[in-house]
Coordinates of C-alpha atoms in Angstrom, one line a residue:
M29 CA 0.0 0.0 0.0
D30 CA 2.8 2.4 0.8
K31 CA 4.3 1.9 -2.7
E32 CA 0.9 2.6 -4.2
K33 CA 0.8 6.0 -2.4
N34 CA 4.0 7.0 -4.2
L35 CA 2.7 6.2 -7.7
L36 CA 2.1 9.2 -9.9
R37 CA -1.5 9.0 -11.2
S38 CA -0.6 10.9 -14.4
C39 CA 2.1 8.4 -15.2
L40 CA -0.3 5.5 -14.7
R41 CA -2.8 7.2 -17.0
T42 CA -0.2 7.8 -19.7
L43 CA 0.8 4.2 -19.6
E44 CA -2.8 3.0 -19.7
I45 CA -3.4 5.0 -22.8
L46 CA -0.3 3.6 -24.5
E47 CA -1.4 0.1 -23.5
A48 CA -4.8 0.7 -25.1
L49 CA -3.1 1.9 -28.3
S50 CA -0.7 -1.0 -28.4
C51 CA -3.4 -3.1 -30.0
G52 CA -2.1 -1.6 -33.3
K53 CA -5.5 -0.2 -34.3
E54 CA -6.6 3.4 -34.6
L55 CA -8.8 4.3 -31.6
G56 CA -11.0 7.3 -30.9
V57 CA -11.1 9.3 -27.7
T58 CA -14.3 7.6 -26.6
E59 CA -12.8 4.1 -27.1
I60 CA -9.6 5.0 -25.2
G61 CA -11.8 6.5 -22.4
K62 CA -13.7 3.2 -22.1
Y63 CA -10.5 1.3 -21.8
T64 CA -8.9 3.6 -19.3
N65 CA -12.0 4.7 -17.4
L66 CA -11.0 8.3 -18.0
H67 CA -13.2 11.2 -19.1
K68 CA -12.9 12.3 -22.7
S69 CA -11.5 15.7 -21.7
T70 CA -8.7 14.0 -19.7
V71 CA -7.9 11.6 -22.5
Y72 CA -7.6 14.6 -24.9
R73 CA -5.0 16.2 -22.6
F74 CA -2.9 13.1 -22.4
L75 CA -3.1 12.5 -26.1
D76 CA -2.1 16.1 -26.9
T77 CA 1.0 15.5 -24.7
L78 CA 1.9 12.2 -26.3
E79 CA 1.4 13.6 -29.7
H80 CA 3.6 16.5 -28.9
K81 CA 6.4 14.1 -27.9
G82 CA 5.8 12.0 -31.0
Y83 CA 4.6 8.8 -29.3
V84 CA 1.1 8.9 -30.9
T85 CA -0.2 10.3 -34.2
Q86 CA -3.7 11.4 -35.1
N87 CA -5.3 10.5 -38.4
P88 CA -6.6 13.9 -39.8
E89 CA -9.4 12.2 -41.7
T90 CA -10.8 10.0 -38.9
G91 CA -9.6 12.0 -35.9
K92 CA -8.5 8.7 -34.3
Y93 CA -5.1 8.0 -32.8
K94 CA -2.5 5.3 -33.1
I95 CA 0.8 4.6 -31.5
S96 CA 3.9 5.7 -33.4
F97 CA 7.1 3.9 -34.2
K98 CA 8.9 6.2 -31.8
I99 CA 7.8 4.0 -28.9
L100 CA 9.7 1.1 -30.6
N101 CA 12.9 3.1 -30.5
L102 CA 12.9 2.8 -26.7
G103 CA 12.9 -0.9 -26.9
F104 CA 15.3 -1.0 -29.9
N105 CA 17.8 1.2 -28.1
L106 CA 17.7 -1.0 -25.1
I107 CA 18.2 -4.2 -27.2
S108 CA 21.0 -2.7 -29.4
N109 CA 23.0 -1.8 -26.3
M110 CA 22.6 -5.2 -24.7
D111 CA 25.8 -7.3 -24.3
I112 CA 24.8 -10.7 -25.4
R113 CA 27.3 -12.2 -22.9
T114 CA 25.6 -10.4 -20.0
V115 CA 22.2 -11.6 -21.2
A116 CA 23.3 -15.2 -21.8
R117 CA 25.4 -15.7 -18.7
P118 CA 22.7 -16.7 -16.2
F119 CA 21.3 -19.2 -18.7
M120 CA 24.7 -20.6 -19.3
E121 CA 25.4 -21.0 -15.6
D122 CA 22.0 -22.8 -15.2
L123 CA 22.8 -25.2 -18.0
A124 CA 26.3 -25.9 -16.6
R125 CA 24.8 -26.7 -13.1
K126 CA 22.1 -29.0 -14.6
T127 CA 24.4 -30.9 -16.9
G128 CA 27.8 -30.7 -15.2
E129 CA 29.3 -30.0 -18.6
T130 CA 30.9 -27.1 -20.3
V131 CA 28.6 -24.5 -21.8
Y132 CA 29.8 -22.1 -24.6
L133 CA 28.5 -19.0 -26.2
T134 CA 29.8 -18.5 -29.8
M135 CA 29.5 -16.2 -32.7
I136 CA 30.6 -16.4 -36.3
D137 CA 33.4 -14.0 -37.1
A138 CA 35.2 -13.9 -40.5
G139 CA 33.7 -17.2 -41.4
Q140 CA 34.7 -19.1 -38.3
I141 CA 33.1 -19.5 -34.9
I142 CA 34.7 -17.6 -32.0
Y143 CA 34.1 -18.6 -28.4
I144 CA 33.0 -15.5 -26.6
D145 CA 32.1 -17.0 -23.2
K146 CA 32.3 -20.2 -21.3
V147 CA 31.0 -21.7 -18.1
N148 CA 32.5 -24.9 -16.7
F149 CA 32.1 -25.8 -13.1
T150 CA 34.2 -29.0 -13.4
E151 CA 37.4 -28.6 -15.3
N152 CA 38.0 -32.2 -16.1
L153 CA 38.6 -32.1 -19.8
Q154 CA 41.7 -30.3 -21.0
T155 CA 40.8 -30.1 -24.6
F156 CA 38.0 -27.6 -24.1
H157 CA 38.4 -24.3 -25.8
K158 CA 39.2 -21.0 -24.2
V159 CA 37.4 -17.8 -24.7
G160 CA 38.8 -16.1 -27.8
D161 CA 39.6 -19.4 -29.5
K162 CA 38.3 -20.0 -33.0
N163 CA 37.1 -23.1 -34.8
F164 CA 35.6 -24.2 -38.1
V165 CA 31.8 -23.9 -38.8
H166 CA 31.3 -27.2 -40.6
C167 CA 32.6 -29.5 -37.9
T168 CA 31.2 -27.9 -34.7
A169 CA 27.7 -28.0 -33.3
S170 CA 27.9 -24.2 -32.6
G171 CA 28.9 -23.5 -36.2
K172 CA 26.2 -25.7 -37.7
A173 CA 23.6 -24.3 -35.4
Q174 CA 24.3 -20.8 -36.9
A175 CA 25.1 -21.8 -40.4
A176 CA 21.7 -23.5 -40.9
F177 CA 20.0 -20.1 -40.5
L178 CA 22.4 -17.9 -42.5
P179 CA 21.6 -16.5 -45.9
E180 CA 22.8 -18.9 -48.6
E181 CA 25.3 -16.5 -50.0
E182 CA 26.9 -16.0 -46.5
F183 CA 27.1 -19.8 -46.0
D184 CA 28.7 -20.2 -49.5
Y185 CA 31.3 -17.5 -48.7
I186 CA 32.3 -19.4 -45.5
I187 CA 32.7 -22.7 -47.4
Q188 CA 34.7 -21.0 -50.2
K189 CA 37.0 -19.3 -47.7
W190 CA 37.6 -22.1 -45.3
G191 CA 36.6 -25.3 -47.2
L192 CA 35.7 -28.5 -45.3
P193 CA 39.0 -29.5 -43.6
K194 CA 39.0 -32.9 -42.0
Q195 CA 39.5 -32.6 -38.2
T196 CA 38.7 -36.2 -37.2
K197 CA 37.5 -39.4 -38.9
N198 CA 33.9 -38.2 -38.3
T199 CA 34.3 -34.7 -39.9
I200 CA 31.8 -34.1 -42.7
T201 CA 33.8 -33.1 -45.8
D202 CA 31.1 -33.6 -48.4
I203 CA 29.1 -30.4 -49.0
D204 CA 25.9 -32.2 -50.0
I205 CA 25.9 -34.3 -46.8
L206 CA 26.6 -31.1 -44.8
K207 CA 23.7 -29.3 -46.4
K208 CA 21.4 -32.2 -45.7
Q209 CA 22.5 -32.1 -42.1
L210 CA 21.9 -28.3 -41.9
D211 CA 18.4 -28.9 -43.2
K212 CA 17.9 -31.2 -40.3
V213 CA 19.3 -28.6 -37.9
K214 CA 16.8 -26.1 -39.3
A215 CA 14.0 -28.6 -38.7
L216 CA 14.9 -29.6 -35.2
G217 CA 16.4 -26.3 -33.9
Y218 CA 19.7 -27.9 -32.7
A219 CA 22.9 -29.2 -34.1
I220 CA 25.2 -32.1 -33.0
D221 CA 28.9 -32.4 -33.2
N222 CA 29.4 -36.2 -33.0
R223 CA 33.2 -36.3 -32.5
E224 CA 33.6 -34.2 -35.7
S225 CA 35.9 -31.5 -34.2
E226 CA 37.7 -33.5 -31.5
D227 CA 37.9 -37.3 -31.3
D228 CA 36.6 -37.7 -27.7
V229 CA 34.2 -34.8 -27.5
M230 CA 30.5 -34.4 -28.3
C231 CA 28.4 -31.3 -28.4
V232 CA 24.9 -30.0 -29.0
A233 CA 24.1 -26.4 -29.9
S234 CA 21.1 -24.2 -30.6
P235 CA 20.9 -20.8 -32.4
I236 CA 20.2 -17.5 -30.8
F237 CA 18.2 -14.9 -32.7
D238 CA 18.0 -11.1 -32.2
Y239 CA 15.0 -8.8 -32.4
T240 CA 15.2 -8.7 -36.3
G241 CA 15.0 -12.5 -36.5
N242 CA 18.7 -12.9 -37.6
V243 CA 20.9 -15.5 -36.0
V244 CA 23.6 -13.8 -34.0
A245 CA 25.1 -16.5 -31.9
S246 CA 24.7 -20.1 -30.6
L247 CA 24.7 -21.8 -27.2
S248 CA 26.2 -25.2 -26.8
I249 CA 26.8 -28.0 -24.3
S250 CA 30.1 -29.9 -24.7
G251 CA 31.5 -32.9 -22.9
P252 CA 33.6 -36.1 -23.3
I253 CA 32.1 -39.2 -24.9
T254 CA 32.5 -40.9 -21.5
R255 CA 29.6 -38.8 -20.3
I256 CA 27.7 -37.7 -23.4
N257 CA 26.2 -39.8 -26.2
L258 CA 23.6 -39.4 -28.9
E259 CA 20.8 -40.9 -26.8
K260 CA 21.5 -38.4 -24.0
I261 CA 21.7 -35.5 -26.4
N262 CA 18.5 -36.3 -28.2
R263 CA 16.6 -37.2 -25.0
D264 CA 17.8 -34.6 -22.5
Y265 CA 20.3 -32.1 -23.6
S266 CA 18.5 -31.1 -26.8
Q267 CA 15.5 -29.9 -24.9
L268 CA 17.7 -28.0 -22.4
I269 CA 19.6 -26.2 -25.1
L270 CA 16.5 -25.4 -27.1
K271 CA 14.8 -23.8 -24.1
A272 CA 17.9 -21.8 -23.0
A273 CA 18.7 -20.5 -26.5
A274 CA 15.0 -19.5 -27.0
D275 CA 15.0 -17.7 -23.6
I276 CA 18.1 -15.8 -24.5
S277 CA 16.6 -14.9 -27.9
R278 CA 13.5 -13.5 -26.2
E279 CA 15.7 -11.4 -23.9
L280 CA 17.3 -10.0 -27.1
G281 CA 13.9 -9.0 -28.4
C282 CA 13.0 -12.0 -30.6
L283 CA 9.4 -12.6 -29.4
N284 CA 9.0 -16.0 -31.1
P285 CA 12.3 -17.6 -31.8
R286 CA 10.7 -21.0 -32.5
K287 CA 9.0 -19.6 -35.7
Y288 CA 12.4 -19.7 -37.4
I289 CA 12.6 -23.4 -36.8
R290 CA 10.6 -25.7 -39.0
K291 CA 9.4 -28.0 -36.2

C-alpha cells in the first residue's frame, strides 16, 4: 500500500493510454476513455502531450489516434545496447549446473566461430576451448547451429573461404551431406557435433536470434564421450539447449524464436 501511495497517477494514466493503443489499431477518444475509465477531456489532454512528444499520431481524416514507431525506438535502443554475454550468462550457468558439462557462447566471425564466453564448473577435460579461440563452422555444433539459419550467400562464402578440412575421422567433408544435415538442424532447432571436431568430445548447440530474427550466436553444451552420447543429447540435452537459447533470444527481443525453426 505504501508503494501505491507513491505512484504518480498521471504516469499511470499515460501508460494505460499507451497500452490501449498498443493493439495496433486506430482508436478514438471515446474508445480510449472506455479502456482507461477516463473522461474524454482527460484523454484529450494526455493524447495532446503524447502527440507533442511523437509517441502517438492522429489521423486527420478520422480523428482517431494510433501509437507511433517512436515508442519502438525505446525498446530497440535497449536491445541494441545489450551485451549478449551479459544476457546469456545466467542461462549458461544454469545449464552448466544442470548438466555438469561445459557451456559455450559462440558467434561467427570472419567465417569461423569464436568462443566469446564459457561456463564450466568441473574442469576435467583439458581439450575444451578458451574464450577467444576460433574453430571451423562445418565440424562444430555451434557453427552448424548458426550456419543453418544464415543466408545462402553467406554460407557459401564461408565454405569458399575455409573449405571443409578434416579434423577427425567423423568430420563431414562432403558439401551435399553437410547441407542435408543443416536442413535437419533447421527442422529440429539444434545441431550435434558427433566427434567431428575432436575425437573424444560431443556437443549440442542451438541458435540465438536477435529482435530482427537474424541468427547472432549459438549456445552449446560440450562434454567427453565418456559422459555424453547421442541418446543423452536427443533425449535430454537437446530440450535444455533449445529452451535456454530460446529464452536468450527472447531477452534480445525475438518474441517468437521458434518460428524460425521448421518444427
